[in-house]
């Protein structure tokens, strides 16, 4: 409890001390992950990664720890290590939706067919998840299947109507489907107000291109 409160209050050093005390008496997945998160919050991502790697050397079948390690690799920007870790999770837990989803996104360029398989499987397992629909749609769009991509993205926006990045993705799909006016309307809505989101600059460039046509 003390460690959790310290993390919430952005006191990672105090959280680490509290979690270390608990871990000495009751070592386990949850605590080792919290120790790594405390190090991450303190800006020590590499130390957090090393901590989980050492734990997995002794507990190689701990899916929860390996999944969190994969996420730390992503935070560090090591996509190759993240892909390997998510793949290991899927080997032992083939229905792990978050790992399937992350693998699909990480592999969408290097192995699009395998990425699509992961994304389709994740969608079968979590058909009402917007965070699953969006990556699948973008992989389909990459493969020229704009019709289904539009459908998935419209469904995603019904679930998360305020997600501007997904709305931009819908505009991309509409553009590929030769629905310029719908794409323009979608882009303007995505960029309305003081729009600030990942890929906002790409959305503005697409809007300028479509308006110039």
PDB file of C-alpha atoms in Angstrom, residues 3-208:
ATOM      1  CA  UNK A   3       4.538   1.655  -2.417  1.00  0.00           C
ATOM      2  CA  UNK A   4       1.359   2.174  -4.433  1.00  0.00           C
ATOM      3  CA  UNK A   5       0.711   5.507  -2.750  1.00  0.00           C
ATOM      4  CA  UNK A   6       4.284   6.623  -3.375  1.00  0.00           C
ATOM      5  CA  UNK A   7       3.945   5.760  -7.068  1.00  0.00           C
ATOM      6  CA  UNK A   8       0.703   7.703  -7.335  1.00  0.00           C
ATOM      7  CA  UNK A   9       2.427  10.682  -5.719  1.00  0.00           C
ATOM      8  CA  UNK A  10       5.373  10.422  -8.125  1.00  0.00           C
ATOM      9  CA  UNK A  11       7.834   9.359  -5.429  1.00  0.00           C
ATOM     10  CA  UNK A  12       9.504   6.407  -7.195  1.00  0.00           C
ATOM     11  CA  UNK A  13      12.462   6.141  -4.795  1.00  0.00           C
ATOM     12  CA  UNK A  14      10.122   5.706  -1.811  1.00  0.00           C
ATOM     13  CA  UNK A  15       7.990   3.266  -3.818  1.00  0.00           C
ATOM     14  CA  UNK A  16      11.059   1.197  -4.669  1.00  0.00           C
ATOM     15  CA  UNK A  17      12.079   0.937  -1.002  1.00  0.00           C
ATOM     16  CA  UNK A  18       8.554  -0.084   0.026  1.00  0.00           C
ATOM     17  CA  UNK A  19       8.234  -2.691  -2.719  1.00  0.00           C
ATOM     18  CA  UNK A  20      11.703  -4.077  -1.978  1.00  0.00           C
ATOM     19  CA  UNK A  21      10.684  -4.712   1.618  1.00  0.00           C
ATOM     20  CA  UNK A  22       7.563  -6.566   0.499  1.00  0.00           C
ATOM     21  CA  UNK A  23       9.501  -8.561  -2.102  1.00  0.00           C
ATOM     22  CA  UNK A  24      11.957  -9.860   0.518  1.00  0.00           C
ATOM     23  CA  UNK A  25       9.089 -11.444   2.439  1.00  0.00           C
ATOM     24  CA  UNK A  26       6.761 -12.349  -0.426  1.00  0.00           C
ATOM     25  CA  UNK A  27       8.486 -12.425  -3.822  1.00  0.00           C
ATOM     26  CA  UNK A  28       6.147 -12.652  -6.776  1.00  0.00           C
ATOM     27  CA  UNK A  29       5.100 -11.333 -10.163  1.00  0.00           C
ATOM     28  CA  UNK A  30       3.054  -8.372  -8.987  1.00  0.00           C
ATOM     29  CA  UNK A  31       5.777  -6.966  -6.752  1.00  0.00           C
ATOM     30  CA  UNK A  32       8.639  -7.428  -9.207  1.00  0.00           C
ATOM     31  CA  UNK A  33       6.586  -5.606 -11.843  1.00  0.00           C
ATOM     32  CA  UNK A  34       5.904  -2.762  -9.418  1.00  0.00           C
ATOM     33  CA  UNK A  35       9.609  -2.549  -8.616  1.00  0.00           C
ATOM     34  CA  UNK A  36      10.330  -2.217 -12.339  1.00  0.00           C
ATOM     35  CA  UNK A  37       7.602   0.410 -12.714  1.00  0.00           C
ATOM     36  CA  UNK A  38       9.117   2.405  -9.857  1.00  0.00           C
ATOM     37  CA  UNK A  39      12.450   2.374 -11.666  1.00  0.00           C
ATOM     38  CA  UNK A  40      10.748   3.383 -14.907  1.00  0.00           C
ATOM     39  CA  UNK A  41       9.034   6.299 -13.155  1.00  0.00           C
ATOM     40  CA  UNK A  42      12.428   7.339 -11.828  1.00  0.00           C
ATOM     41  CA  UNK A  43      13.763   7.421 -15.388  1.00  0.00           C
ATOM     42  CA  UNK A  44      15.720   4.209 -14.948  1.00  0.00           C
ATOM     43  CA  UNK A  45      14.072   2.154 -17.697  1.00  0.00           C
ATOM     44  CA  UNK A  46      17.183   0.039 -18.328  1.00  0.00           C
ATOM     45  CA  UNK A  47      17.415  -0.966 -14.663  1.00  0.00           C
ATOM     46  CA  UNK A  48      13.738  -1.889 -14.675  1.00  0.00           C
ATOM     47  CA  UNK A  49      14.286  -4.045 -17.735  1.00  0.00           C
ATOM     48  CA  UNK A  50      17.308  -5.760 -16.208  1.00  0.00           C
ATOM     49  CA  UNK A  51      15.330  -6.474 -13.055  1.00  0.00           C
ATOM     50  CA  UNK A  52      12.583  -8.264 -14.997  1.00  0.00           C
ATOM     51  CA  UNK A  53      15.099 -10.083 -17.198  1.00  0.00           C
ATOM     52  CA  UNK A  54      16.828 -11.512 -14.110  1.00  0.00           C
ATOM     53  CA  UNK A  55      13.489 -12.574 -12.636  1.00  0.00           C
ATOM     54  CA  UNK A  56      12.569 -14.371 -15.870  1.00  0.00           C
ATOM     55  CA  UNK A  57      15.841 -16.294 -15.866  1.00  0.00           C
ATOM     56  CA  UNK A  58      14.557 -18.015 -12.729  1.00  0.00           C
ATOM     57  CA  UNK A  59      10.838 -17.905 -13.662  1.00  0.00           C
ATOM     58  CA  UNK A  60      10.792 -18.298 -17.480  1.00  0.00           C
ATOM     59  CA  UNK A  61       7.105 -19.210 -17.666  1.00  0.00           C
ATOM     60  CA  UNK A  62       5.805 -16.090 -15.942  1.00  0.00           C
ATOM     61  CA  UNK A  63       3.633 -14.604 -18.698  1.00  0.00           C
ATOM     62  CA  UNK A  64       2.635 -11.523 -16.716  1.00  0.00           C
ATOM     63  CA  UNK A  65       6.229 -10.472 -16.106  1.00  0.00           C
ATOM     64  CA  UNK A  66       7.254 -11.191 -19.697  1.00  0.00           C
ATOM     65  CA  UNK A  67       4.354  -9.093 -21.014  1.00  0.00           C
ATOM     66  CA  UNK A  68       5.380  -6.175 -18.804  1.00  0.00           C
ATOM     67  CA  UNK A  69       8.993  -6.614 -19.898  1.00  0.00           C
ATOM     68  CA  UNK A  70       7.849  -6.368 -23.526  1.00  0.00           C
ATOM     69  CA  UNK A  71       6.090  -3.102 -22.729  1.00  0.00           C
ATOM     70  CA  UNK A  72       9.235  -1.713 -21.104  1.00  0.00           C
ATOM     71  CA  UNK A  73      11.191  -2.626 -24.228  1.00  0.00           C
ATOM     72  CA  UNK A  74       8.649  -0.573 -26.200  1.00  0.00           C
ATOM     73  CA  UNK A  75       9.046   2.369 -23.844  1.00  0.00           C
ATOM     74  CA  UNK A  76      12.777   2.181 -24.388  1.00  0.00           C
ATOM     75  CA  UNK A  77      12.286   2.050 -28.154  1.00  0.00           C
ATOM     76  CA  UNK A  78      13.692  -1.466 -28.608  1.00  0.00           C
ATOM     77  CA  UNK A  79      11.049  -2.805 -30.990  1.00  0.00           C
ATOM     78  CA  UNK A  80      12.966  -5.968 -31.861  1.00  0.00           C
ATOM     79  CA  UNK A  81      13.257  -7.029 -28.216  1.00  0.00           C
ATOM     80  CA  UNK A  82       9.606  -6.117 -27.660  1.00  0.00           C
ATOM     81  CA  UNK A  83       8.538  -8.247 -30.604  1.00  0.00           C
ATOM     82  CA  UNK A  84      10.523 -11.211 -29.289  1.00  0.00           C
ATOM     83  CA  UNK A  85       9.020 -10.839 -25.828  1.00  0.00           C
ATOM     84  CA  UNK A  86       5.430 -10.503 -27.087  1.00  0.00           C
ATOM     85  CA  UNK A  87       6.036 -13.537 -29.316  1.00  0.00           C
ATOM     86  CA  UNK A  88       7.165 -15.535 -26.296  1.00  0.00           C
ATOM     87  CA  UNK A  89       3.979 -14.546 -24.464  1.00  0.00           C
ATOM     88  CA  UNK A  90       1.845 -15.735 -27.386  1.00  0.00           C
ATOM     89  CA  UNK A  91       3.662 -19.088 -27.457  1.00  0.00           C
ATOM     90  CA  UNK A  92       2.540 -19.847 -23.900  1.00  0.00           C
ATOM     91  CA  UNK A  93      -0.715 -17.836 -24.010  1.00  0.00           C
ATOM     92  CA  UNK A  94      -1.988 -17.877 -27.612  1.00  0.00           C
ATOM     93  CA  UNK A  95      -5.125 -15.905 -26.708  1.00  0.00           C
ATOM     94  CA  UNK A  96      -3.324 -13.018 -25.012  1.00  0.00           C
ATOM     95  CA  UNK A  97      -5.136 -10.184 -26.794  1.00  0.00           C
ATOM     96  CA  UNK A  98      -2.777  -7.326 -25.906  1.00  0.00           C
ATOM     97  CA  UNK A  99       0.290  -9.271 -27.031  1.00  0.00           C
ATOM     98  CA  UNK A 100      -1.414 -10.321 -30.270  1.00  0.00           C
ATOM     99  CA  UNK A 101      -2.406  -6.725 -30.911  1.00  0.00           C
ATOM    100  CA  UNK A 102       1.071  -5.373 -30.210  1.00  0.00           C
ATOM    101  CA  UNK A 103       2.694  -8.051 -32.362  1.00  0.00           C
ATOM    102  CA  UNK A 104       0.373  -7.196 -35.231  1.00  0.00           C
ATOM    103  CA  UNK A 105       1.379  -3.552 -35.081  1.00  0.00           C
ATOM    104  CA  UNK A 106       5.095  -4.252 -34.679  1.00  0.00           C
ATOM    105  CA  UNK A 107       5.124  -6.701 -37.602  1.00  0.00           C
ATOM    106  CA  UNK A 108       2.778  -4.883 -39.979  1.00  0.00           C
ATOM    107  CA  UNK A 109       5.660  -3.866 -42.278  1.00  0.00           C
ATOM    108  CA  UNK A 110       8.175  -6.679 -41.814  1.00  0.00           C
ATOM    109  CA  UNK A 111       5.655  -9.550 -42.099  1.00  0.00           C
ATOM    110  CA  UNK A 112       2.220  -8.184 -43.084  1.00  0.00           C
ATOM    111  CA  UNK A 113       0.551 -11.567 -43.512  1.00  0.00           C
ATOM    112  CA  UNK A 114       1.606 -12.785 -40.085  1.00  0.00           C
ATOM    113  CA  UNK A 115       0.673  -9.405 -38.620  1.00  0.00           C
ATOM    114  CA  UNK A 116      -2.776  -9.719 -40.145  1.00  0.00           C
ATOM    115  CA  UNK A 117      -3.164 -13.185 -38.640  1.00  0.00           C
ATOM    116  CA  UNK A 118      -2.354 -11.848 -35.185  1.00  0.00           C
ATOM    117  CA  UNK A 119      -4.695  -8.879 -35.657  1.00  0.00           C
ATOM    118  CA  UNK A 120      -7.564 -11.046 -36.914  1.00  0.00           C
ATOM    119  CA  UNK A 121      -7.146 -13.414 -33.974  1.00  0.00           C
ATOM    120  CA  UNK A 122      -7.131 -10.498 -31.516  1.00  0.00           C
ATOM    121  CA  UNK A 123     -10.321  -9.182 -33.133  1.00  0.00           C
ATOM    122  CA  UNK A 124     -12.000 -12.569 -32.823  1.00  0.00           C
ATOM    123  CA  UNK A 125     -11.157 -12.595 -29.123  1.00  0.00           C
ATOM    124  CA  UNK A 126     -12.090  -8.942 -28.475  1.00  0.00           C
ATOM    125  CA  UNK A 127     -14.530  -7.858 -31.198  1.00  0.00           C
ATOM    126  CA  UNK A 128     -15.758  -4.855 -29.213  1.00  0.00           C
ATOM    127  CA  UNK A 129     -12.321  -3.391 -28.501  1.00  0.00           C
ATOM    128  CA  UNK A 130     -11.503  -0.184 -30.329  1.00  0.00           C
ATOM    129  CA  UNK A 131      -7.835  -0.636 -29.692  1.00  0.00           C
ATOM    130  CA  UNK A 132      -8.040  -3.936 -31.592  1.00  0.00           C
ATOM    131  CA  UNK A 133     -10.173  -2.678 -34.475  1.00  0.00           C
ATOM    132  CA  UNK A 134      -7.845   0.219 -35.332  1.00  0.00           C
ATOM    133  CA  UNK A 135      -4.616  -1.794 -35.886  1.00  0.00           C
ATOM    134  CA  UNK A 136      -6.469  -4.465 -37.868  1.00  0.00           C
ATOM    135  CA  UNK A 137      -8.024  -1.779 -40.050  1.00  0.00           C
ATOM    136  CA  UNK A 138      -4.656  -0.179 -40.737  1.00  0.00           C
ATOM    137  CA  UNK A 139      -3.138  -3.528 -41.709  1.00  0.00           C
ATOM    138  CA  UNK A 140      -6.085  -4.179 -44.044  1.00  0.00           C
ATOM    139  CA  UNK A 141      -5.659  -0.702 -45.510  1.00  0.00           C
ATOM    140  CA  UNK A 142      -1.995  -1.450 -46.137  1.00  0.00           C
ATOM    141  CA  UNK A 143      -3.169  -4.492 -48.124  1.00  0.00           C
ATOM    142  CA  UNK A 144      -5.677  -2.509 -50.162  1.00  0.00           C
ATOM    143  CA  UNK A 145      -8.834  -3.625 -48.363  1.00  0.00           C
ATOM    144  CA  UNK A 146     -10.261  -0.169 -47.805  1.00  0.00           C
ATOM    145  CA  UNK A 147     -13.903  -1.257 -47.567  1.00  0.00           C
ATOM    146  CA  UNK A 148     -13.457  -3.444 -44.509  1.00  0.00           C
ATOM    147  CA  UNK A 149     -10.977  -0.968 -43.043  1.00  0.00           C
ATOM    148  CA  UNK A 150     -13.611   1.785 -43.221  1.00  0.00           C
ATOM    149  CA  UNK A 151     -16.160  -0.472 -41.530  1.00  0.00           C
ATOM    150  CA  UNK A 152     -13.803  -1.386 -38.687  1.00  0.00           C
ATOM    151  CA  UNK A 153     -12.756   2.218 -38.095  1.00  0.00           C
ATOM    152  CA  UNK A 154     -16.344   3.427 -38.063  1.00  0.00           C
ATOM    153  CA  UNK A 155     -17.090   0.738 -35.487  1.00  0.00           C
ATOM    154  CA  UNK A 156     -14.046   1.818 -33.476  1.00  0.00           C
ATOM    155  CA  UNK A 157     -15.279   5.416 -33.448  1.00  0.00           C
ATOM    156  CA  UNK A 158     -18.680   4.319 -32.192  1.00  0.00           C
ATOM    157  CA  UNK A 159     -16.826   2.922 -29.177  1.00  0.00           C
ATOM    158  CA  UNK A 160     -14.312   5.781 -28.827  1.00  0.00           C
ATOM    159  CA  UNK A 161     -15.820   8.797 -30.634  1.00  0.00           C
ATOM    160  CA  UNK A 162     -13.292  11.246 -29.202  1.00  0.00           C
ATOM    161  CA  UNK A 163     -10.210   9.429 -30.467  1.00  0.00           C
ATOM    162  CA  UNK A 164      -8.802  11.813 -33.063  1.00  0.00           C
ATOM    163  CA  UNK A 165      -6.070   9.453 -34.226  1.00  0.00           C
ATOM    164  CA  UNK A 166      -8.622   6.786 -35.139  1.00  0.00           C
ATOM    165  CA  UNK A 167     -10.671   9.451 -36.934  1.00  0.00           C
ATOM    166  CA  UNK A 168      -7.582  10.355 -38.963  1.00  0.00           C
ATOM    167  CA  UNK A 169      -7.117   6.676 -39.793  1.00  0.00           C
ATOM    168  CA  UNK A 170     -10.724   6.590 -41.001  1.00  0.00           C
ATOM    169  CA  UNK A 171      -9.932   9.530 -43.280  1.00  0.00           C
ATOM    170  CA  UNK A 172      -7.017   7.560 -44.725  1.00  0.00           C
ATOM    171  CA  UNK A 173      -9.310   4.624 -45.419  1.00  0.00           C
ATOM    172  CA  UNK A 174     -11.967   6.852 -46.969  1.00  0.00           C
ATOM    173  CA  UNK A 175      -9.310   8.442 -49.177  1.00  0.00           C
ATOM    174  CA  UNK A 176      -8.169   5.034 -50.394  1.00  0.00           C
ATOM    175  CA  UNK A 177     -11.831   4.145 -51.043  1.00  0.00           C
ATOM    176  CA  UNK A 178     -12.156   7.239 -53.289  1.00  0.00           C
ATOM    177  CA  UNK A 179     -14.564   8.943 -50.886  1.00  0.00           C
ATOM    178  CA  UNK A 180     -12.884  12.340 -50.923  1.00  0.00           C
ATOM    179  CA  UNK A 181     -15.723  14.415 -49.471  1.00  0.00           C
ATOM    180  CA  UNK A 182     -16.246  11.990 -46.587  1.00  0.00           C
ATOM    181  CA  UNK A 183     -12.494  11.970 -45.981  1.00  0.00           C
ATOM    182  CA  UNK A 184     -12.402  15.779 -45.900  1.00  0.00           C
ATOM    183  CA  UNK A 185     -15.276  15.969 -43.430  1.00  0.00           C
ATOM    184  CA  UNK A 186     -13.623  13.332 -41.244  1.00  0.00           C
ATOM    185  CA  UNK A 187     -10.274  15.130 -41.293  1.00  0.00           C
ATOM    186  CA  UNK A 188     -11.796  18.493 -40.423  1.00  0.00           C
ATOM    187  CA  UNK A 189     -13.551  16.912 -37.483  1.00  0.00           C
ATOM    188  CA  UNK A 190     -10.348  15.200 -36.353  1.00  0.00           C
ATOM    189  CA  UNK A 191      -8.455  18.489 -36.534  1.00  0.00           C
ATOM    190  CA  UNK A 192     -11.155  20.756 -35.096  1.00  0.00           C
ATOM    191  CA  UNK A 193     -10.286  22.993 -32.173  1.00  0.00           C
ATOM    192  CA  UNK A 194      -6.772  22.890 -30.822  1.00  0.00           C
ATOM    193  CA  UNK A 195      -6.075  19.414 -32.163  1.00  0.00           C
ATOM    194  CA  UNK A 196      -3.025  17.750 -30.709  1.00  0.00           C
ATOM    195  CA  UNK A 197      -2.599  14.018 -31.149  1.00  0.00           C
ATOM    196  CA  UNK A 198      -0.107  11.527 -32.475  1.00  0.00           C
ATOM    197  CA  UNK A 199      -0.087  11.829 -36.293  1.00  0.00           C
ATOM    198  CA  UNK A 200      -1.832  15.231 -36.210  1.00  0.00           C
ATOM    199  CA  UNK A 201       0.799  16.650 -38.580  1.00  0.00           C
ATOM    200  CA  UNK A 202       0.162  13.793 -41.007  1.00  0.00           C
ATOM    201  CA  UNK A 203      -3.563  14.521 -40.798  1.00  0.00           C
ATOM    202  CA  UNK A 204      -2.962  18.201 -41.639  1.00  0.00           C
ATOM    203  CA  UNK A 205      -0.837  17.263 -44.639  1.00  0.00           C
ATOM    204  CA  UNK A 206      -3.531  14.902 -45.919  1.00  0.00           C
ATOM    205  CA  UNK A 207      -6.142  17.635 -45.498  1.00  0.00           C
ATOM    206  CA  UNK A 208      -4.031  20.058 -47.543  1.00  0.00           C
TER     207      UNK A 208
END
